CSV table of C-alpha atoms in Angstrom, one decimal:
chain,number,residue,atom,x,y,z
A,454,MET,CA,0.0,0.0,0.0
A,455,ALA,CA,1.3,3.5,-0.8
A,456,THR,CA,2.2,5.6,2.1
A,457,ASP,CA,0.0,8.6,2.9
A,458,PRO,CA,1.9,11.8,2.3
A,459,LEU,CA,-0.3,13.8,4.6
A,460,LEU,CA,0.2,11.3,7.4
A,461,ASN,CA,3.9,11.5,6.8
A,462,LEU,CA,3.8,15.2,7.3
A,463,SER,CA,1.9,15.0,10.6
A,464,GLY,CA,3.2,14.7,14.1
A,465,PRO,CA,5.1,16.7,16.7
A,466,ALA,CA,7.5,19.2,15.1
A,467,LYS,CA,5.9,18.5,11.7
A,468,PRO,CA,3.7,20.9,9.7
A,469,LEU,CA,0.4,19.0,10.1
A,470,LYS,CA,-1.6,17.6,13.0
A,471,ALA,CA,-4.4,15.0,12.6
A,472,GLU,CA,-7.8,16.4,13.6
A,473,PRO,CA,-11.2,15.1,12.5
A,474,PRO,CA,-13.0,17.3,10.0
A,475,ASP,CA,-15.6,19.8,11.3
A,476,ALA,CA,-18.6,20.6,9.0
A,477,ALA,CA,-19.2,24.0,10.5
A,478,GLU,CA,-15.6,25.0,10.2
A,479,SER,CA,-15.3,23.8,6.6
A,480,ALA,CA,-18.5,25.7,5.7
A,481,GLY,CA,-17.2,28.9,7.3
A,482,LEU,CA,-13.9,28.6,5.4
A,483,LEU,CA,-15.7,27.9,2.1
A,484,ARG,CA,-18.0,30.9,2.7
A,485,THR,CA,-15.3,33.4,3.5
A,486,GLY,CA,-13.0,32.0,0.8
A,487,ARG,CA,-15.6,32.3,-1.9
A,488,ALA,CA,-16.8,35.8,-0.8
A,489,ARG,CA,-13.2,37.1,-0.9
A,490,LEU,CA,-12.5,35.5,-4.2
A,491,HIS,CA,-15.5,37.1,-5.7
A,492,ASP,CA,-14.5,40.6,-4.4
A,493,ALA,CA,-10.9,40.1,-5.6
A,494,ALA,CA,-12.1,40.4,-9.2
A,495,ASN,CA,-13.5,43.9,-8.5
A,496,PRO,CA,-11.6,46.3,-10.7
A,497,ALA,CA,-12.6,49.3,-8.6
A,498,LEU,CA,-10.3,48.1,-5.8
A,499,SER,CA,-6.6,48.8,-5.6
A,500,LEU,CA,-4.3,46.0,-6.9
A,501,GLU,CA,-2.9,45.6,-3.3
A,502,SER,CA,-6.4,45.0,-1.9
A,503,ARG,CA,-7.3,42.6,-4.7
A,504,PHE,CA,-4.0,40.7,-4.0
A,505,ASP,CA,-4.9,40.5,-0.3
A,506,LEU,CA,-8.4,39.3,-1.0
A,507,ALA,CA,-7.3,36.7,-3.5
A,508,TYR,CA,-4.5,35.5,-1.3
A,509,ASN,CA,-6.7,35.1,1.8
A,510,ALA,CA,-9.4,33.5,-0.3
A,511,ALA,CA,-6.9,30.9,-1.6
A,512,HIS,CA,-5.6,30.3,1.9
A,513,ALA,CA,-9.2,29.7,3.3
A,514,LEU,CA,-10.1,27.4,0.4
A,515,CYS,CA,-6.8,25.4,0.7
A,516,LEU,CA,-7.3,25.2,4.5
A,517,ALA,CA,-10.8,23.9,3.9
A,518,ALA,CA,-9.4,21.2,1.6
A,519,LEU,CA,-6.9,20.2,4.3
A,520,ARG,CA,-9.4,20.2,7.1
A,521,ARG,CA,-11.8,18.0,5.0
A,522,ASN,CA,-8.9,15.5,4.8
A,523,GLY,CA,-8.7,15.4,8.6
A,524,TYR,CA,-5.6,17.6,9.2
A,525,ARG,CA,-4.8,21.0,10.7
A,526,PRO,CA,-1.7,23.0,9.6
A,527,SER,CA,0.7,24.5,12.1
A,528,GLN,CA,2.3,26.6,9.3
A,529,ARG,CA,0.4,28.8,6.8
A,530,TYR,CA,2.5,27.8,3.8
A,531,ILE,CA,1.8,24.1,4.1
A,532,VAL,CA,-1.8,24.3,2.9
A,533,PHE,CA,-0.5,25.3,-0.6
A,534,GLN,CA,2.3,22.7,-0.7
A,535,VAL,CA,-0.1,19.8,0.0
A,536,LEU,CA,-2.6,20.7,-2.7
A,537,PRO,CA,-1.3,17.7,-4.8
A,538,HIS,CA,-2.4,15.5,-1.9
A,539,THR,CA,-5.6,17.2,-0.7
A,540,LEU,CA,-7.1,18.1,-4.2
A,541,GLY,CA,-4.8,16.5,-6.8
A,542,LEU,CA,-3.7,19.9,-8.1
A,543,GLY,CA,-0.4,20.4,-9.9
A,544,PRO,CA,2.4,22.9,-9.9
A,545,GLU,CA,0.4,25.3,-12.2
A,546,VAL,CA,-1.8,25.9,-9.1
A,547,TRP,CA,0.3,25.2,-6.0
A,548,ARG,CA,3.5,26.8,-7.1
A,549,VAL,CA,1.7,30.0,-8.0
A,550,LEU,CA,0.1,30.1,-4.6
A,551,ASP,CA,3.4,29.3,-2.9
A,552,LYS,CA,5.0,32.2,-4.7
A,553,CYS,CA,2.2,34.5,-3.7
A,554,HIS,CA,2.6,33.4,-0.1
A,555,ASN,CA,6.3,34.5,-0.3
A,556,THR,CA,5.2,37.7,-2.0
A,557,ARG,CA,2.7,38.3,0.7
A,558,ASN,CA,5.3,37.8,3.5
A,559,LEU,CA,7.7,40.2,1.9
A,560,GLY,CA,4.8,42.8,1.9
A,561,GLU,CA,3.6,42.1,5.4
A,562,TYR,CA,6.9,41.8,7.2
A,563,GLU,CA,9.4,43.9,5.1
A,564,GLY,CA,7.1,46.4,3.4
A,565,LEU,CA,8.0,45.2,-0.1
A,566,LEU,CA,4.7,44.3,-1.7
A,567,ASP,CA,5.9,43.9,-5.3
A,568,ILE,CA,2.9,42.9,-7.3
A,569,ASP,CA,1.4,43.6,-10.7
A,570,GLU,CA,-1.7,42.8,-12.7
A,571,ARG,CA,-0.3,39.5,-14.0
A,572,LEU,CA,0.6,38.2,-10.6
A,573,VAL,CA,-2.9,39.1,-9.3
A,574,ALA,CA,-4.6,37.6,-12.3
A,575,SER,CA,-2.5,34.3,-11.9
A,576,LEU,CA,-3.4,34.3,-8.2
A,577,ILE,CA,-7.1,34.6,-8.9
A,578,ASP,CA,-7.0,31.9,-11.6
A,579,ALA,CA,-5.2,29.6,-9.1
A,580,ALA,CA,-7.7,30.3,-6.3
A,581,ARG,CA,-10.6,29.6,-8.8
A,582,LEU,CA,-9.0,26.2,-9.7
A,583,VAL,CA,-8.8,25.4,-6.0
A,584,ASP,CA,-12.5,26.2,-5.7
A,585,ASP,CA,-13.4,24.2,-8.8
A,586,ALA,CA,-11.5,21.2,-7.3
A,587,LEU,CA,-13.3,21.5,-4.0
A,588,ARG,CA,-16.6,21.4,-5.8
A,589,ARG,CA,-15.5,18.3,-7.7
A,590,HIS,CA,-14.7,16.8,-4.3
A,591,GLY,CA,-18.2,17.5,-3.1
A,592,ALA,CA,-17.6,20.8,-1.2
A,593,ASP,CA,-20.6,23.0,-2.2
B,781,MET,CA,24.5,21.6,-33.0
B,782,THR,CA,27.0,20.4,-30.4
B,783,SER,CA,26.3,21.8,-27.0
B,784,THR,CA,29.2,23.5,-25.1
B,785,ALA,CA,29.0,20.8,-22.4
B,786,ASP,CA,29.2,18.0,-25.0
B,787,ALA,CA,32.2,19.6,-26.7
B,788,LEU,CA,34.0,19.9,-23.3
B,789,PHE,CA,33.1,16.8,-21.3
B,790,PRO,CA,32.0,13.2,-21.9
B,791,ALA,CA,28.4,12.5,-20.8
B,792,VAL,CA,29.0,10.9,-17.5
B,793,ARG,CA,31.5,13.5,-16.4
B,794,GLN,CA,29.0,16.2,-17.3
B,795,ARG,CA,26.4,14.6,-15.0
B,796,VAL,CA,28.8,14.0,-12.1
B,797,LEU,CA,30.1,17.6,-12.4
B,798,ALA,CA,26.5,18.9,-12.6
B,799,VAL,CA,25.6,17.2,-9.3
B,800,LEU,CA,28.8,18.0,-7.4
B,801,PHE,CA,29.3,21.6,-8.6
B,802,GLY,CA,25.6,22.3,-8.8
B,803,ALA,CA,25.4,22.1,-5.0
B,804,PRO,CA,29.0,22.5,-3.8
B,805,ASP,CA,28.1,23.2,-0.2
B,806,ARG,CA,26.9,19.6,0.4
B,807,SER,CA,28.4,16.2,0.0
B,808,PHE,CA,26.9,13.1,-1.7
B,809,TYR,CA,27.5,9.5,-0.9
B,810,ALA,CA,28.4,7.3,-3.8
B,811,ASN,CA,25.1,5.6,-4.4
B,812,GLU,CA,23.3,8.9,-4.1
B,813,LEU,CA,25.6,10.4,-6.7
B,814,ILE,CA,25.2,7.4,-9.0
B,815,ALA,CA,21.4,7.8,-8.9
B,816,LEU,CA,21.5,11.5,-9.4
B,817,ALA,CA,24.0,11.2,-12.3
B,818,ARG,CA,21.7,8.6,-13.8
B,819,SER,CA,24.8,6.6,-14.9
B,820,GLY,CA,26.4,3.2,-14.2
B,821,THR,CA,28.3,2.6,-11.0
B,822,GLY,CA,31.6,1.8,-12.8
B,823,ALA,CA,31.4,4.9,-15.0
B,824,VAL,CA,30.7,7.2,-12.1
B,825,GLN,CA,33.5,5.6,-9.9
B,826,ARG,CA,36.0,6.2,-12.8
B,827,GLU,CA,35.0,9.9,-13.0
B,828,LEU,CA,35.2,10.3,-9.3
B,829,ALA,CA,38.7,8.7,-9.2
B,830,SER,CA,40.0,11.1,-11.8
B,831,LEU,CA,38.3,14.2,-10.2
B,832,LEU,CA,39.8,13.2,-6.9
B,833,ALA,CA,43.3,12.6,-8.3
B,834,ALA,CA,43.1,16.1,-9.9
B,835,GLY,CA,42.0,17.7,-6.6
B,836,LEU,CA,38.7,18.9,-8.0
B,837,VAL,CA,36.7,16.8,-5.6
B,838,THR,CA,37.3,15.8,-2.0
B,839,VAL,CA,36.2,12.6,-0.2
B,840,ARG,CA,35.7,11.8,3.5
B,841,ASP,CA,34.5,8.7,5.3
B,842,GLN,CA,31.3,9.0,7.2
B,843,GLY,CA,30.5,5.8,9.0
B,844,ASN,CA,30.8,3.2,6.3
B,845,GLN,CA,30.0,5.6,3.5
B,846,LYS,CA,32.3,7.7,1.4
B,847,HIS,CA,31.0,11.3,0.9
B,848,TYR,CA,32.1,13.2,-2.2
B,849,GLN,CA,32.1,17.0,-2.4
B,850,ALA,CA,33.2,19.7,-4.9
B,851,ASN,CA,36.6,21.0,-3.6
B,852,ALA,CA,36.1,24.8,-3.0
B,853,ALA,CA,39.8,25.1,-2.3
B,854,SER,CA,40.7,24.0,-5.9
B,855,PRO,CA,42.3,26.9,-7.8
B,856,VAL,CA,39.8,26.4,-10.6
B,857,PHE,CA,36.7,25.9,-8.4
B,858,ALA,CA,35.0,29.2,-9.3
B,859,GLU,CA,35.7,28.8,-13.0
B,860,LEU,CA,34.5,25.2,-13.1
B,861,ARG,CA,31.4,26.0,-11.1
B,862,GLY,CA,30.6,28.9,-13.4
B,863,LEU,CA,31.0,26.6,-16.4
B,864,VAL,CA,28.7,24.0,-14.9
B,865,LEU,CA,26.1,26.6,-14.0
B,866,LYS,CA,26.1,28.1,-17.5
B,867,THR,CA,25.8,24.6,-19.0
B,868,VAL,CA,24.7,21.2,-17.8
B,869,GLY,CA,24.3,22.1,-14.1
B,870,LEU,CA,21.6,24.7,-14.5
B,871,ALA,CA,21.2,26.8,-17.7
B,872,ASP,CA,20.8,23.8,-20.0
B,873,VAL,CA,18.1,22.3,-17.7
B,874,LEU,CA,16.2,25.6,-17.5
B,875,GLN,CA,16.6,26.3,-21.3
B,876,ALA,CA,15.2,22.9,-22.1
B,877,ALA,CA,12.3,23.5,-19.7
B,878,LEU,CA,11.4,26.8,-21.2
B,879,ALA,CA,11.9,25.7,-24.8
B,880,PRO,CA,8.2,24.9,-25.4
B,881,LEU,CA,7.4,28.5,-24.4
B,882,ALA,CA,10.3,30.0,-26.4
B,883,ASP,CA,8.1,31.9,-29.0
B,884,GLN,CA,6.5,33.8,-26.1
B,885,VAL,CA,9.7,34.7,-24.3
B,886,ALA,CA,11.6,37.8,-25.2
B,887,ALA,CA,14.3,37.2,-22.6
B,888,ALA,CA,15.1,35.0,-19.6
B,889,PHE,CA,18.0,34.9,-17.2
B,890,VAL,CA,19.0,33.6,-13.8
B,891,TYR,CA,19.9,36.3,-11.2
B,892,GLY,CA,20.3,36.4,-7.5
B,893,SER,CA,22.4,34.2,-5.2
B,894,VAL,CA,22.9,31.4,-7.8
B,895,ALA,CA,24.1,33.8,-10.5
B,896,ARG,CA,26.4,35.5,-8.0
B,897,GLN,CA,27.7,32.0,-6.9
B,898,GLN,CA,26.7,32.8,-3.3
B,899,ASP,CA,24.0,30.2,-3.1
B,900,THR,CA,23.6,27.3,-0.7
B,901,ALA,CA,21.8,24.0,-1.4
B,902,GLY,CA,18.6,25.5,0.0
B,903,SER,CA,18.7,28.7,-2.2
B,904,ASP,CA,15.9,29.3,-4.7
B,905,VAL,CA,16.9,29.7,-8.4
B,906,ASP,CA,15.6,33.2,-9.3
B,907,VAL,CA,14.6,33.5,-12.9
B,908,LEU,CA,13.5,36.7,-14.6
B,909,ILE,CA,11.4,36.1,-17.7
B,910,VAL,CA,10.4,38.9,-20.0
B,911,SER,CA,7.2,38.0,-21.8
B,912,ASP,CA,4.1,39.9,-23.0
B,913,ALA,CA,1.8,36.9,-22.9
B,914,LEU,CA,2.7,34.2,-20.4
B,915,GLY,CA,1.0,33.7,-17.0
B,916,TYR,CA,2.5,32.2,-13.9
B,917,ALA,CA,0.6,28.9,-14.2
B,918,GLU,CA,2.1,28.1,-17.6
B,919,VAL,CA,5.6,29.1,-16.4
B,920,PHE,CA,5.4,27.0,-13.3
B,921,SER,CA,4.1,24.0,-15.2
B,922,ALA,CA,7.0,24.3,-17.7
B,923,LEU,CA,9.6,24.6,-14.9
B,924,GLU,CA,8.4,21.8,-12.6
B,925,GLY,CA,10.6,19.1,-14.2
B,926,ALA,CA,13.6,21.4,-14.0
B,927,ALA,CA,12.8,22.0,-10.3
B,928,GLN,CA,12.8,18.3,-9.7
B,929,THR,CA,16.0,17.7,-11.7
B,930,LEU,CA,17.9,20.5,-9.9
B,931,GLY,CA,16.4,19.7,-6.5
B,932,ARG,CA,15.7,23.4,-6.0
B,933,THR,CA,12.8,25.7,-5.9
B,934,ILE,CA,12.6,27.8,-9.0
B,935,ASN,CA,11.3,31.3,-8.4
B,936,PRO,CA,10.2,33.0,-11.7
B,937,THR,CA,9.3,36.6,-12.0
B,938,LEU,CA,7.5,37.7,-15.1
B,939,TYR,CA,7.6,41.1,-16.7
B,940,THR,CA,6.2,42.4,-19.9
B,941,ARG,CA,8.6,44.5,-22.0
B,942,ALA,CA,6.5,47.6,-21.2
B,943,GLU,CA,6.5,46.9,-17.4
B,944,LEU,CA,10.3,46.3,-17.4
B,945,ALA,CA,10.8,49.6,-19.2
B,946,ARG,CA,8.4,51.4,-16.8
B,947,ARG,CA,10.1,50.0,-13.7
B,948,ARG,CA,13.6,50.9,-15.0
B,949,ALA,CA,12.4,54.5,-15.7
B,950,GLN,CA,10.9,54.7,-12.2
B,951,ASP,CA,14.2,53.3,-10.6
B,952,ASN,CA,12.2,50.4,-9.1
B,953,ALA,CA,14.3,48.9,-6.3
B,954,PHE,CA,13.9,45.3,-7.4
B,955,VAL,CA,14.6,45.9,-11.1
B,956,THR,CA,17.6,48.2,-10.4
B,957,ARG,CA,19.1,45.6,-8.1
B,958,VAL,CA,18.5,42.7,-10.5
B,959,LEU,CA,20.0,44.6,-13.4
B,960,ALA,CA,23.1,45.6,-11.4
B,961,GLN,CA,23.9,41.9,-10.6
B,962,PRO,CA,25.5,39.0,-12.5
B,963,ARG,CA,23.2,37.1,-14.9
B,964,ILE,CA,23.2,33.7,-16.4
B,965,TRP,CA,21.4,34.1,-19.8
B,966,LEU,CA,18.8,31.5,-20.8
B,967,MET,CA,17.1,33.2,-23.7
B,968,GLY,CA,17.5,36.5,-25.5
B,969,ASP,CA,20.2,39.0,-24.6
B,970,GLU,CA,21.0,42.4,-23.2
B,971,GLU,CA,19.2,44.0,-26.1
B,972,VAL,CA,15.9,43.4,-24.4
B,973,LEU,CA,17.0,45.1,-21.2
B,974,ARG,CA,18.1,48.2,-22.9
B,975,GLY,CA,14.4,48.5,-24.0
B,976,ASP,CA,13.5,51.7,-25.9
């Protein structure tokens, strides 16, 4: 039997902990993620706000996917890196989100939010693909 | 066309050099090196013996394993590392990965710690790609195989020609810093950076 990559990543001093799924929590994450993803496409907002909304939408949706699999992260970045295991998504999604996570950290902690239209468009596309995959996995 | 690496080194030596000089701050045990070089045990051992004899590589015993490492004290270390990075150890791998997107790429180069040869095994490979059309999803898809081959995270940044020119005109901190540093060219040339 193949080893479970999520199980291998869980335990003390590892980035995941096993915790049974919680329907109310998942519903809340899906609701907030989808609301922010919708607003991220609003061209009246500044590019910085759209980036924040899309990044936080992606994080909430990826976290929902991980929680539905029965794990809780102890690091923010891990929810993006495990997308191949939680939703079967490839580098065209998770690498984009991982890059945006690093971009977000440079902005939040070092005041260097270096973003442009293309990065925000790629981020929104990736978050939408996460949402599509969640729906395919039965998260309405 | 014969590649630079093919003209200089036989195939197995290229792969051994790519592994050792691609990550010179770490050592590799023999079986690991043989697997990473995708070559036969005997062929790799012969290359290691001659690299050791020439002082280009060092070896030390760790438990019952021999650990091989690029010799940073060799008088030609920096030159050989530069050659490996510009060919089989990095640039060739990235060029091959980007080749399917070539008609949409005006220029692409490696910058940052790898291009400065100040990287560690954990350093990302920073790649700047000038393209008017590509999105991050396509670029990350194309680069994934190279990231696996190189065992490093590849961090692409995409600019359109217009954006690059605008940022240069505005003295954007990132672009100014990138353009002031050493580059390893993958596609295109300095022409694109001059803009106009």
